[in-house]
Amino acid sequence: DLVARERLVRTTVVLLVPSVVIGVASLLLFPALCRWMRGAFGVATLGVLSGDQGQFIQNFLGVIGILFSLLIGNTYSFCYNQQVAIYMALFEEVSVAKALLEQVTLVCQGRPSYASVLDNVQRYVDRDLKRDDLSPAVLLSTRPRDDPLEAIMWQTSVGTPGAIYDTVRWLRQARGERLGAMQRKLPPLHFGLLFLLGFLEVCAFPLLSAGAATTVGAGVLRVEGAMFALMTGALVLTLGVVVQL
């Protein structure tokens, strides 16, 4: 499928390009950052922090790592389950909409209102089912006179309700499940906290490396810089996957 392939390529680019850029930037800037920290904090201070005799840095990384792991794990699970619920609701709603179209064709064919009913079905598909750019609350607040399902029910089920009435009611229920699943449940502040915890997690590594370079030598910065670049790239890739969900 060409559309699915283009979507896969677009998602891959959106995820990989920031990760590669951040990784390369980390690799190039890591030695300069360590030298800046050495000049800003002093060799003695960095030596004490690198030794970490009071285990302050270790405890800091442990607490931030636990918070980040718990939050990103639960966020991924929640966003993934929400995507599953959206697709299941969409499949259910499309199936009911197809059943409604078949019933309308069988019941209303040959009647004067047949063209108007088909037009309302088309309006429902174009203005509701395909609209992913509007908030679910906006779609739910549609006035009854502007609701195509209300018009279909009025044109086909005046008097004694028939099979179309039950299908429209079933379609409204499926529509409510879809809109409820599509409603954003995690605020932007939640993802901002994720990025903040990730940033705090990587902040300690240049500090420790700058202190270690004062005792071991500057050559260790190249190895630690490569490891730091891989870690930051993987972190950005993981956060990108969660955000894309």
XYZ file of C-alpha atoms in Angstrom:
245
model
C 0.000 0.000 0.000
C 1.536 3.303 -1.105
C -0.160 5.373 1.610
C 0.994 3.037 4.378
C 4.530 3.049 2.982
C 4.626 6.845 2.846
C 3.333 7.038 6.395
C 6.003 4.578 7.549
C 8.747 6.581 5.817
C 7.428 9.837 7.298
C 7.293 8.379 10.817
C 10.785 6.911 10.454
C 12.177 10.281 9.370
C 10.408 12.091 12.197
C 11.876 9.668 14.741
C 15.365 9.068 13.365
C 16.388 12.538 12.209
C 16.107 14.233 15.651
C 17.808 11.249 17.304
C 20.752 11.299 14.879
C 21.075 15.093 15.070
C 21.036 15.093 18.888
C 23.489 12.174 18.996
C 25.967 13.822 16.638
C 25.645 17.147 18.449
C 26.286 15.394 21.773
C 29.366 13.687 20.369
C 30.809 16.953 19.070
C 29.920 19.140 22.048
C 30.731 16.696 24.840
C 34.483 17.509 25.142
C 33.843 21.248 24.977
C 31.119 20.948 27.612
C 33.420 19.020 29.929
C 36.190 21.618 29.501
C 33.703 24.409 30.220
C 32.578 22.651 33.408
C 36.202 22.203 34.435
C 36.787 25.923 34.114
C 33.465 26.911 35.694
C 33.470 24.628 38.770
C 37.166 24.018 39.285
C 39.275 20.875 39.244
C 38.951 20.232 42.981
C 35.152 20.374 42.976
C 34.883 18.090 39.959
C 37.331 15.659 41.540
C 35.147 15.378 44.643
C 32.011 14.900 42.549
C 33.742 12.305 40.372
C 34.818 10.326 43.432
C 31.268 10.622 44.809
C 32.259 9.548 48.287
C 28.918 10.653 49.678
C 27.087 8.880 46.774
C 25.145 12.056 46.054
C 25.441 11.761 42.283
C 24.592 8.063 42.433
C 21.471 8.741 44.490
C 20.525 11.622 42.191
C 20.785 9.440 39.100
C 18.923 6.622 40.834
C 15.949 8.780 41.841
C 15.708 10.536 38.462
C 16.110 7.203 36.633
C 13.342 5.544 38.637
C 10.979 8.472 38.107
C 11.740 8.577 34.388
C 11.361 4.805 33.945
C 8.034 4.683 35.784
C 6.610 7.686 33.979
C 7.715 6.749 30.464
C 6.673 3.107 30.898
C 3.185 4.016 32.068
C 2.896 6.713 29.394
C 3.808 4.298 26.616
C 1.364 1.688 27.897
C -1.426 4.248 28.212
C -0.843 5.800 24.768
C -0.580 2.385 23.114
C -3.818 1.178 24.700
C -5.494 4.421 23.617
C -4.397 3.816 20.013
C -5.805 0.281 20.164
C -9.100 1.624 21.533
C -9.268 4.231 18.746
C -8.735 1.657 15.998
C -11.255 -0.766 17.507
C -13.828 2.029 17.792
C -13.151 3.109 14.206
C -13.590 -0.420 12.860
C -16.819 -0.769 14.823
C -18.180 2.562 13.581
C -17.255 1.890 9.943
C -18.981 -1.508 10.098
C -22.157 0.049 11.490
C -22.022 2.868 8.919
C -21.814 0.300 6.118
C -24.784 -1.539 7.600
C -26.726 1.741 7.726
C -25.925 2.459 4.070
C -27.128 -1.006 3.038
C -30.366 -0.626 5.003
C -30.996 2.836 3.596
C -30.494 1.495 0.069
C -32.957 -1.357 0.628
C -35.614 0.627 2.481
C -35.527 4.037 0.823
C -34.743 3.163 -2.782
C -37.502 4.534 -4.999
C -38.716 7.027 -2.382
C -38.475 10.804 -2.856
C -36.237 11.079 0.221
C -33.678 8.559 -1.049
C -31.281 11.171 -2.447
C -31.538 13.287 0.703
C -30.814 10.297 2.946
C -27.742 9.385 0.901
C -26.600 12.988 1.096
C -26.886 12.888 4.895
C -24.854 9.686 5.007
C -22.176 11.383 2.907
C -22.264 14.419 5.181
C -21.783 12.203 8.210
C -18.748 10.501 6.650
C -17.124 13.734 5.443
C -17.907 16.042 8.362
C -17.696 13.606 11.277
C -16.086 10.240 10.592
C -13.141 11.670 8.626
C -12.630 14.781 10.750
C -9.573 14.205 12.870
C -8.689 17.909 12.972
C -11.500 18.859 15.345
C -11.769 18.204 19.045
C -14.199 15.405 20.006
C -15.988 17.891 22.248
C -16.681 20.109 19.219
C -18.118 17.188 17.252
C -20.274 16.101 20.175
C -21.689 19.606 20.587
C -23.298 19.591 17.142
C -26.854 20.917 17.216
C -29.566 18.368 16.357
C -30.629 20.264 13.243
C -27.036 20.057 11.946
C -26.651 16.372 12.806
C -26.935 14.174 9.669
C -27.820 11.117 11.783
C -30.731 13.042 13.276
C -31.895 13.913 9.762
C -31.642 10.272 8.631
C -33.659 9.122 11.630
C -36.308 11.781 11.030
C -36.625 10.853 7.335
C -36.808 7.091 7.867
C -38.264 6.432 11.310
C -41.174 8.854 11.680
C -44.013 7.002 13.329
C -43.130 3.420 14.218
C -39.319 3.063 14.489
C -37.903 0.455 12.140
C -34.589 -1.286 11.649
C -32.900 1.926 10.528
C -33.703 3.520 13.878
C -31.860 0.742 15.719
C -28.887 1.020 13.343
C -28.668 4.788 13.787
C -28.760 4.358 17.548
C -26.030 1.715 17.290
C -24.010 4.062 15.076
C -24.356 6.888 17.582
C -23.085 4.602 20.316
C -20.083 3.589 18.181
C -19.476 7.265 17.368
C -19.449 8.115 21.068
C -16.915 5.375 21.765
C -14.666 6.666 18.979
C -14.826 10.271 20.153
C -14.240 9.195 23.743
C -11.178 7.173 22.731
C -9.805 10.075 20.655
C -10.118 12.599 23.477
C -6.688 13.707 24.727
C -6.256 12.430 28.268
C -2.625 13.378 28.970
C -1.924 17.134 29.223
C 1.103 18.675 27.459
C 2.649 19.237 30.897
C 2.918 15.456 31.251
C 5.190 15.179 28.202
C 7.092 18.281 29.311
C 7.849 16.503 32.584
C 9.101 13.494 30.624
C 11.569 15.637 28.661
C 12.650 17.417 31.852
C 13.408 14.124 33.610
C 15.319 12.896 30.568
C 17.334 16.119 30.503
C 18.163 15.813 34.206
C 19.197 12.205 33.661
C 21.858 13.123 31.106
C 23.049 16.289 32.867
C 25.129 14.405 35.437
C 27.251 12.521 32.899
C 29.266 15.483 31.562
C 29.823 16.553 35.163
C 31.244 13.159 36.123
C 33.282 12.903 32.943
C 34.850 16.316 33.502
C 35.899 15.227 36.976
C 37.260 11.896 35.750
C 39.262 13.609 33.025
C 41.192 15.523 35.674
C 42.514 12.270 37.171
C 42.456 9.724 34.350
C 43.250 11.951 31.390
C 41.557 13.763 28.533
C 41.669 10.688 26.286
C 38.792 9.145 28.212
C 36.515 11.942 26.985
C 36.468 10.473 23.481
C 35.148 7.123 24.709
C 32.710 8.690 27.144
C 31.618 11.173 24.478
C 30.696 8.332 22.111
C 28.758 6.565 24.873
C 27.060 9.835 25.816
C 26.045 10.398 22.180
C 24.542 6.904 21.943
C 22.655 7.411 25.205
C 21.206 10.795 24.243
C 20.239 9.532 20.779
C 18.482 6.501 22.267
C 16.745 8.717 24.833
C 15.458 11.107 22.171
C 14.316 8.169 20.029
C 12.410 6.652 22.961
C 10.731 9.953 23.799
C 9.869 10.428 20.120
C 8.159 7.045 19.965
C 6.037 7.894 23.009
C 5.111 11.338 21.654
C 4.178 9.900 18.231
C 1.680 7.553 19.879
